[in-house]
Structures are given as structure tokens and as C-alpha cells.
Coordinates of C-alpha atoms and ligand atoms in Angstrom, one line a residue:
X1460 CA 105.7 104.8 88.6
X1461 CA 108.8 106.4 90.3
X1462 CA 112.4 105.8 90.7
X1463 CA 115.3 107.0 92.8
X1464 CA 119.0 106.3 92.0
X1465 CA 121.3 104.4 94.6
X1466 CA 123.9 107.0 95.4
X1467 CA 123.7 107.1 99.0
X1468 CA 121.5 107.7 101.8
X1469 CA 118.4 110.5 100.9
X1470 CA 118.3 113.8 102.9
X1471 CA 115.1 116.0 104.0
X1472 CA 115.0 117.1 100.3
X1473 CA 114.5 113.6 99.1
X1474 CA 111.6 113.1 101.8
X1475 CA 109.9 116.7 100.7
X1476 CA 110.6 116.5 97.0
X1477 CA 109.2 113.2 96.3
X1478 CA 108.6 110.3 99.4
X1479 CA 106.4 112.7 101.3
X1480 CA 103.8 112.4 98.0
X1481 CA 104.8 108.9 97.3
X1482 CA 103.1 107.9 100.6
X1483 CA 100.2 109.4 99.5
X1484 CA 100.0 107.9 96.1
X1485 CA 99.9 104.4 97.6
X1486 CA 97.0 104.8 99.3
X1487 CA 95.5 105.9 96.2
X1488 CA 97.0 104.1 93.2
X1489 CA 98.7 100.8 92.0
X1490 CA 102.3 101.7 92.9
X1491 CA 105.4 100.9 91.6
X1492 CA 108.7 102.8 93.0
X1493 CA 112.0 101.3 91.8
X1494 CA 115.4 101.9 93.1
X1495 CA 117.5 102.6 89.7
X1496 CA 120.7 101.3 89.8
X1497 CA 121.6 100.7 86.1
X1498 CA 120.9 104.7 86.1
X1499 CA 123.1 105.3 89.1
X1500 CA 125.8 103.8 86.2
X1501 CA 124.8 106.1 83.8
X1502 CA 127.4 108.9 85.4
X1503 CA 128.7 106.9 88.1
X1504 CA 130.0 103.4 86.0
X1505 CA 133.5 103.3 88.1
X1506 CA 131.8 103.3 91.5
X1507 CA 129.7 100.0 90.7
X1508 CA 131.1 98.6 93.5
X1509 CA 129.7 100.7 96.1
X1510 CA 125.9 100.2 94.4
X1511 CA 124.5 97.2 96.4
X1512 CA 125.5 98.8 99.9
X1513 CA 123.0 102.3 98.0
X1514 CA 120.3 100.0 97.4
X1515 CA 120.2 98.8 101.1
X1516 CA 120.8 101.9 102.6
X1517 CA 117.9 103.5 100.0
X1518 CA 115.5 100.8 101.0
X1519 CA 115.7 101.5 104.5
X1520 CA 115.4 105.0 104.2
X1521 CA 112.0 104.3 102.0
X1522 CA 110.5 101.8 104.6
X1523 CA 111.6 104.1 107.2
X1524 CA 109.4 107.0 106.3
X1525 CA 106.3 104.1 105.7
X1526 CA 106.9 102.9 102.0
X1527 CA 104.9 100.2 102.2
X1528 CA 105.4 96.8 100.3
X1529 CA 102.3 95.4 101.0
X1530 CA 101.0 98.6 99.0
X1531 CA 103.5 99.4 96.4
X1532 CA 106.1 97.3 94.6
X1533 CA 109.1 98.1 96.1
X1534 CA 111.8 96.4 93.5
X1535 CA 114.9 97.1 92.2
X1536 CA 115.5 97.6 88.6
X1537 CA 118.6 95.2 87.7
X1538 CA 116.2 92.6 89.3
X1539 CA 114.2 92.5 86.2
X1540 CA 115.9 92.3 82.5
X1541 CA 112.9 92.6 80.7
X1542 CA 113.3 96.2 81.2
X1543 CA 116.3 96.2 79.9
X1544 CA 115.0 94.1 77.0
X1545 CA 112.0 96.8 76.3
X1546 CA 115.1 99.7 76.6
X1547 CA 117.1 97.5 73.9
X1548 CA 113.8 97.3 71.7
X1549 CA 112.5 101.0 72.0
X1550 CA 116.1 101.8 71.4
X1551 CA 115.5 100.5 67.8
X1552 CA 112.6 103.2 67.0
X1553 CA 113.9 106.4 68.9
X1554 CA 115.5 108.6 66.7
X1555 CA 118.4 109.8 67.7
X1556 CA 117.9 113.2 67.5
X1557 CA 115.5 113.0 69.8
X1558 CA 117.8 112.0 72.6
X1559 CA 120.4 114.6 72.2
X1560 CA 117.9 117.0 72.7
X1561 CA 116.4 115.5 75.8
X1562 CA 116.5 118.1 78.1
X1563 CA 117.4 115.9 81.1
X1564 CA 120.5 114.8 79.5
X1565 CA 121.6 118.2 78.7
X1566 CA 120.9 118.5 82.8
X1567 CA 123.3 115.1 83.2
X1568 CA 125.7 116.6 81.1
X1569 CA 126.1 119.4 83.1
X1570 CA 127.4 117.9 86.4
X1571 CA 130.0 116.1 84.3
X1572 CA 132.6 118.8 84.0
X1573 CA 132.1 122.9 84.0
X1574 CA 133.5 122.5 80.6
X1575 CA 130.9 122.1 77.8
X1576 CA 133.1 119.8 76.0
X1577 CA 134.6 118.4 78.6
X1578 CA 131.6 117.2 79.9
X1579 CA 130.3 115.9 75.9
X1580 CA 133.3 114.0 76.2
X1581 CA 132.4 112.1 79.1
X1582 CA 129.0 110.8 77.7
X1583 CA 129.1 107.3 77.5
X1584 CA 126.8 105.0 75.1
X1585 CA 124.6 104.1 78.3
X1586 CA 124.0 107.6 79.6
X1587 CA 122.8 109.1 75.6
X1588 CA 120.3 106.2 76.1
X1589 CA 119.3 107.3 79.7
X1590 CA 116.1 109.0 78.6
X1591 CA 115.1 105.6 76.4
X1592 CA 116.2 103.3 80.0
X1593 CA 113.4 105.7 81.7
X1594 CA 110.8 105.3 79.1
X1595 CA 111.5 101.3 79.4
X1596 CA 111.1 101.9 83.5
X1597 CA 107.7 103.6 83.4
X1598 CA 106.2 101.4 80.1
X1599 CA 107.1 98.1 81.4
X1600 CA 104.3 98.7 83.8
X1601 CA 102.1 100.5 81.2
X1602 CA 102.8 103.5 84.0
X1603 CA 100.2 106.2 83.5
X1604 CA 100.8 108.4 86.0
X1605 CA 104.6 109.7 87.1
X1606 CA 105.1 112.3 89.8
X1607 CA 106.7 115.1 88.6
X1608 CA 107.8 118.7 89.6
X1609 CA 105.9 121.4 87.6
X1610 CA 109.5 122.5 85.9
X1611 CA 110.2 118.7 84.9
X1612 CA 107.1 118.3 82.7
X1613 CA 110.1 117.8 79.5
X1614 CA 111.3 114.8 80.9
X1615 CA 108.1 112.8 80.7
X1616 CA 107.4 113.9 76.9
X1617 CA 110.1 111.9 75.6
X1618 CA 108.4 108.4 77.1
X1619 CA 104.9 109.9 75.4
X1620 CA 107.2 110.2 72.0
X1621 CA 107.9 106.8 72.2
X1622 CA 104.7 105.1 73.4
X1623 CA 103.2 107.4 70.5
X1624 CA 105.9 106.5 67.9
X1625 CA 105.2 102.2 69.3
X1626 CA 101.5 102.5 69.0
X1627 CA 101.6 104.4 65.3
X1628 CA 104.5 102.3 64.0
X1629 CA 102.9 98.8 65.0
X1630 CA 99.1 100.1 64.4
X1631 CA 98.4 100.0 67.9
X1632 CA 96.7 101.8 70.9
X1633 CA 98.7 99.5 73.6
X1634 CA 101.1 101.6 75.7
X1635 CA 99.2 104.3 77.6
X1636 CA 100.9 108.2 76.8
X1637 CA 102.2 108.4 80.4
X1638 CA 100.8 111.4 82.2
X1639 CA 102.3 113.6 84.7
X1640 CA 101.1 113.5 88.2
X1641 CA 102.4 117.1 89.4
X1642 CA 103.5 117.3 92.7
X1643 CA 105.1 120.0 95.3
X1644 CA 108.6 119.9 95.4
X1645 CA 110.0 122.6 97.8
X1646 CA 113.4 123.7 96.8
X1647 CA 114.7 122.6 100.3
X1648 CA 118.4 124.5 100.7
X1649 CA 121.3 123.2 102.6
X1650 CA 122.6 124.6 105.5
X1651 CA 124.9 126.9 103.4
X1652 CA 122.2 128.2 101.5
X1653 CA 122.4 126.7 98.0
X1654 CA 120.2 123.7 97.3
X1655 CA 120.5 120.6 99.3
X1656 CA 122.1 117.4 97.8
X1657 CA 124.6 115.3 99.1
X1658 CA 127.1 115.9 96.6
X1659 CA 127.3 119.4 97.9
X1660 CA 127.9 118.3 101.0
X1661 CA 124.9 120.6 102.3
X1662 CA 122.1 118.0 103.3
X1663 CA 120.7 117.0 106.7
X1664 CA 120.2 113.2 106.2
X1665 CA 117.3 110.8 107.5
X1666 CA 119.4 108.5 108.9
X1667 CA 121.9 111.2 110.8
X1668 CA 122.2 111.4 114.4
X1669 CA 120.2 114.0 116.4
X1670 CA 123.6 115.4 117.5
X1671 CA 124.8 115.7 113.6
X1672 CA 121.7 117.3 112.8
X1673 CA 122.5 120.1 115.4
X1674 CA 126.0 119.8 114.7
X1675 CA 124.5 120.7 110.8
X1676 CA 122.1 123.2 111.5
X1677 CA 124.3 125.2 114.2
X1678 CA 125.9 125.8 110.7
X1679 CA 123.5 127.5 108.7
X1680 CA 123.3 130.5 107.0
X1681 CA 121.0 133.1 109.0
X1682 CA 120.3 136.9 108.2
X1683 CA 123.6 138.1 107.5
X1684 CA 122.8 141.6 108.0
X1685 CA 122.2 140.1 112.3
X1686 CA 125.7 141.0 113.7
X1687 CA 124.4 140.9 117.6
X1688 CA 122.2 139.0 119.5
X1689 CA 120.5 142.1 119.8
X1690 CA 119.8 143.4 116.3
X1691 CA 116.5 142.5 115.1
X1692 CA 116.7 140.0 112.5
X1693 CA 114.4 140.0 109.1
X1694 CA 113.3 136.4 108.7
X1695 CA 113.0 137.5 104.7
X1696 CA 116.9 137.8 105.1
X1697 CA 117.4 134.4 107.0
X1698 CA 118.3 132.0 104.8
X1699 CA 118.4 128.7 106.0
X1700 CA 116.5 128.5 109.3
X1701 CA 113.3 130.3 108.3
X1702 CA 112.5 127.8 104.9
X1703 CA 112.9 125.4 107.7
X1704 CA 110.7 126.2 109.8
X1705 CA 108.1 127.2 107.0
X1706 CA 108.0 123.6 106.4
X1707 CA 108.2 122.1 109.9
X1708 CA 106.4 124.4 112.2
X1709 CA 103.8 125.8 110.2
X1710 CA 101.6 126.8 113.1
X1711 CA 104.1 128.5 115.2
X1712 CA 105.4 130.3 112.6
X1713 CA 104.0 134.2 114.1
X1714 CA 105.9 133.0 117.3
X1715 CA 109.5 132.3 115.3
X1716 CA 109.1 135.7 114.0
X1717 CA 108.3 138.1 116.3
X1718 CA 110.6 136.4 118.6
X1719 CA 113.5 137.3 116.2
X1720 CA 112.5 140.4 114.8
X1721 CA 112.0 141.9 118.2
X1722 CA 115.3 140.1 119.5
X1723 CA 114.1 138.0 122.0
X1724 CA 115.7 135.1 120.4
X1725 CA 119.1 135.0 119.3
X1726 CA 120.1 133.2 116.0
X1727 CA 122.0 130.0 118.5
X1728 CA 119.4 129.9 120.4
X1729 CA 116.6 129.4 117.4
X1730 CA 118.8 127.4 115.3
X1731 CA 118.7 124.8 118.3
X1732 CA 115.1 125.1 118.3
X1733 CA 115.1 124.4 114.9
X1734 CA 116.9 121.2 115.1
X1735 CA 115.0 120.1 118.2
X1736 CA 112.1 120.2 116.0
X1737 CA 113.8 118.3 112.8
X1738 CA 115.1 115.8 115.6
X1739 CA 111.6 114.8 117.0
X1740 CA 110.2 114.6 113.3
X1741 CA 112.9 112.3 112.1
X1742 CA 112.8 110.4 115.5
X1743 CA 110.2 107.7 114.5
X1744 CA 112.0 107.5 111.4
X1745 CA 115.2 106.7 112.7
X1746 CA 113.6 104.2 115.5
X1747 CA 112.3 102.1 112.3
X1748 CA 115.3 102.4 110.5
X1749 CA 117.5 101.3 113.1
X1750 CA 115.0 98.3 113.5
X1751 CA 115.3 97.3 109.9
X1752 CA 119.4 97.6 109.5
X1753 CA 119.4 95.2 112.2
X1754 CA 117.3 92.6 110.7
X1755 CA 119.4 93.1 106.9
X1756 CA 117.1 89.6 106.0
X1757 CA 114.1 90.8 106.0
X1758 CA 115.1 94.0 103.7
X1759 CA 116.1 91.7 101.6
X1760 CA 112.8 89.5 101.8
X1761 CA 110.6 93.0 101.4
X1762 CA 113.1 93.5 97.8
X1763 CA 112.6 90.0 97.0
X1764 CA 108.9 90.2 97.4
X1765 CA 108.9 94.0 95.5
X1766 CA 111.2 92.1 92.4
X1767 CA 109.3 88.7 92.5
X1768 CA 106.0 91.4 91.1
X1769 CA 107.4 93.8 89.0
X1770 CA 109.1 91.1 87.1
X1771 CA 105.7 89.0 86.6
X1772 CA 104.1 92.4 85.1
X1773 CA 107.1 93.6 83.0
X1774 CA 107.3 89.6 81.7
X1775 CA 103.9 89.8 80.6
X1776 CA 104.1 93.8 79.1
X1777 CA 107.5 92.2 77.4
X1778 CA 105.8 89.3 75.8
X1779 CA 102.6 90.9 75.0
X1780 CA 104.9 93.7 72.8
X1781 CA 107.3 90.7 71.4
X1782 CA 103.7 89.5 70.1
X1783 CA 102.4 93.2 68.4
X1784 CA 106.0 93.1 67.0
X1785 CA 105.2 89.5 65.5
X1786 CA 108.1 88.8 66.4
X1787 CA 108.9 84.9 68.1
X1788 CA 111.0 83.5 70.6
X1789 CA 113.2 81.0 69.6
X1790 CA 114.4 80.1 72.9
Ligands
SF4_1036 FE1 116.7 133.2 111.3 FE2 116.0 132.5 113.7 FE3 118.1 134.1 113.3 FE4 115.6 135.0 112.8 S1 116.5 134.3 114.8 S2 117.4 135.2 111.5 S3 114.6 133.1 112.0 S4 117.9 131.9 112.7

């Protein structure tokens, strides 16, 4: 179980961090990736508007790079209130102190405002209950497995807490203790050198033209201490370019270096190279996605098909906990 917020369309980071092992996992498990949009409200409630338009573009970028419904269930999470009936229930047995001392809320928090209280201020009902919304994502499919960076282990312990605190409080062994799957996630920079998210304005995006993508990389950072074409550069100084090419050109790597520490290759030069190579990876992506975003129905068939699942599993995970909670339906 997996799930990325609508906020606009994913950059290289996105595809290294997570889709690149998401492809992998459903080959190998029963998966279920949801587009969050009730989270993308957590922080961004006043831009509701733009959150349908996210979801599109998201879901072409995912079938782009060979998400596969037939594989995984592809849904989005508004599309199926039992989740948010499971949050609203769960919500009843989570102490609250032990979501003010989630740690990924004290990461929300943080991109609020610089301020410390500022940013407190800013903290809605629906974002304290974030961490409770995500457990209710991951147990409405009894998930057991959620890919995870090795520094994000935190985040998964609160949905453990409460599948523990469900099962002990209603004498049960039902929800499974969610496990982490841990997965690479290379901290891909930007082109100025800090990390690469679009809200930094930084990030080379799937769905860019090859011409912005060399417009972008023309841009970034080198080895500053390279004044001339002639110095020798250090690719341990270069910032940008080199991780790049770690991760894209991993067998002429010996080549890319010797070239620029003997100064046979000037940083233009090999920053064009660079993108030439990004430009023929993302190439079948873009081919698909351009395919897809002109046939908008059958995006929406491949959601329909993704919600039409999830919701038959969470309706029975919803009913089957109504039952442990003896609790009855009256309409
Ligand atoms: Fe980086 Fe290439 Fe310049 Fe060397 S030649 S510093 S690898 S951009």
C-alpha cells in the first residue's frame, strides 16, 4: 500500500524515490497505490479547486512510467468513504498525545511558516488527524507491507499503534501490524543543488519537454572551483551533473570522469550530454503519456476500474470492523 498526494505533476525524484520500486512491487505483491487527495487538503485546503486537474495529471504520470491497473489498484482516495469512515472510527481510540508527537506532522508543520508558532497556528483539525487518515489508508486494505525510506521508519509506527491499540481494545488479532517494505530512495537534488521538489522550483519533470529539460540542466550547479573550460574539474565537487549521471549512466561513468578531470570536456558540453541522456530515458515516457492525455476517457475508465476495487475491499474491511465493534447499522 502506497500513496502520493495530487499537487502537481511528479519530477525524476518522484520516479527514483518511490515509482521506480512501485513497478517492481506489482509484479510481486497484491498492490494498492492511491492518489491522496483528502491529504493534499491537509496543508493545501484553499487550493481545492485545482485538485481534480492533480489527480489527472498524477495518473498519467503513473501509467506513463508502467503503473499497471490490470496489476495494482490504481484508485483515488475520495472515491471511497469507507476510509474515511475507518479514519472517523480509529479517531475514537487514538490518544491524542500520540498524534502531536507524530514525527511526520512535526515534518508538515514545518513547511507551514519558518516561524514555530506561526506554523502551530496554521494546523487545522484535518491536518492533526493526518497521521490517523494514513493509518485508515493502509488498514482499509489490511496493508502489510508499505514502502518506505530507511529514515521514515517513524511514520509507519503510528499505524502499528493503532492496529495494536484495535486488536487489544476489541480482543482481537484482525488488523495485521503493517510492516515496512524499505526501499532506496536517492536524495535526487535539483538543478540548484538543494533537494528536488517542485515547490522549490528545482525539479526536472516527467512530462517536460526535451528542450525544458536542457533548458533545466544547462542550469545546474557544477564544480564551482571550474572557472575555464580548461581547468580540470573534480566530479566530487560537481554538484548536480555527476549524481546524475551516477544514476543514469552507470556504465560510462569512468568515461564522464576522466573526460572532465583531464579537461577534455567542458561543463556545457557535458551538461548537454547529460540531458541527452535524461531526454532518451524519459522519451518512452513522454510518448505514452502524450497517448493517454489525449484519450482523457480512458484515464478516467483505468480510475474507475482502480476505485470500483478498492472500494469492494475497504467495504468489506469496514463492515467486518463495524461487526468486532458489535456495533449495527441502522441504515
Ligand atoms: Fe560536472 Fe561534467 Fe563539469 Fe565535470 S565536466 S564538473 S562532471 S558538469
Amino acid at each position: 500500500m502506497s500513496g502520493m498526494r495530487p499537487t502537481g505533476r511528479l519530477h525524476l525524484g518522484h520516479y527514483f524515490g518511490a515509482l521506480i520500486n512501485w513497478l517492481e512491487f506489482q509484479e510481486k505483491y497484491d498492490s494498492y497505490f492511491s492518489i491522496v487527495d483528502w491529504h493534499a487538503l491537509t496543508t493545501k485546503y484553499q487550493a481545492s479547486r485545482e485538485v481534480p486537474n492533480h489527480i489527472t495529471e498524477i495518473a498519467l504520470d503513473w501509467l506513463a512510467v508502467g503503473i499497471n491497473p490490470e496489476k495494482a489498484t490504481v484508485f483515488v482516495q475520495s472515491a471511497i468513504p469507507e476510509i474515511a469512515e475507518l479514519h472517523l472510527l480509529f479517531s475514537m481510540i487514538t490518544p491524542h498525545s500520540w498524534v502531536e508527537r507524530e514525527p511526520t506532522l512535526k515534518d508538515m508543520v514545518k513547511m507551514l511558516a519558518s516561524n514555530e508558532q506561526e506554523a502551530w497556528d496554521k494546523v487545522t483539525y484535518g491536518l492533526l488527524g493526518y497521521p490517523v487518515l494514513m493509518t485508515a489508508d493502509i488498514l482499509a486494505f489490511k496493508g502489510s507491507l508499505v514502502p518506505v525510506g530507511k529514515d521514515q521508519e517513524s511514520h509507519l509506527e503510528f499505524a502499528r499503534d493503532i492496529a495494536r491499540r484495535f486488536n487489544s481494545i476489541y480482543g482481537t488479532d484482525y488488523f495485521p501490524e503493517p510492516k515496512p517494505k524499505f526501499t532506496e530512495t536517492p536524495l535526487l537534488k535539483g538543478v540548484d543543488g538543494q533537494k528536488m521538489g517542485k515547490s522549490y522550483g528545482n525539479d526536472i519533470k516527467l512530462a517536460d519537454s526535451p528542450e525544458d529539460t536542457l533548458k533545466k540542466i544547462k542550469q545546474a550547479v557544477t564544480d564551482r572551483t571550474r572557472i575555464a573550460k580548461s581547468d580540470p574539474g573534480h566530479t566530487a565537487l560537481c554538484e548536480v551533473p555527476w549524481p546524475l549521471y551516477q544514476i543514469f549512466v552507470k556504465d560510462k561513468l569512468e568515461q564522464v570522469k576522466q573526460e572532465c578531470e583531464s579537461a577534455t570536456v567542458g561543463c556545457v558540453d557535458c551538461k548537454v550530454r547529460l540531458a541527452g541522456v535524461i531526454n532518451d530515458f524519459l522519451a518512452p515516457v513522454r510518448a505514452r503519456r502524450a497517448e493517454l492525455a489525449a484519450d482523457p476517457k480512458q484515464v478516467r475508465e483505468v480510475i474507475e476500474f482502480g476505485n470500483a476495487k478498492a472500494r469492494k475491499v475497504a467495504r468489506q474491511t469496514l463492515s467486518e470492523v463495524q461487526a468486532i465493534m458489535g456495533m449495527v447499522r441502522w441504515g
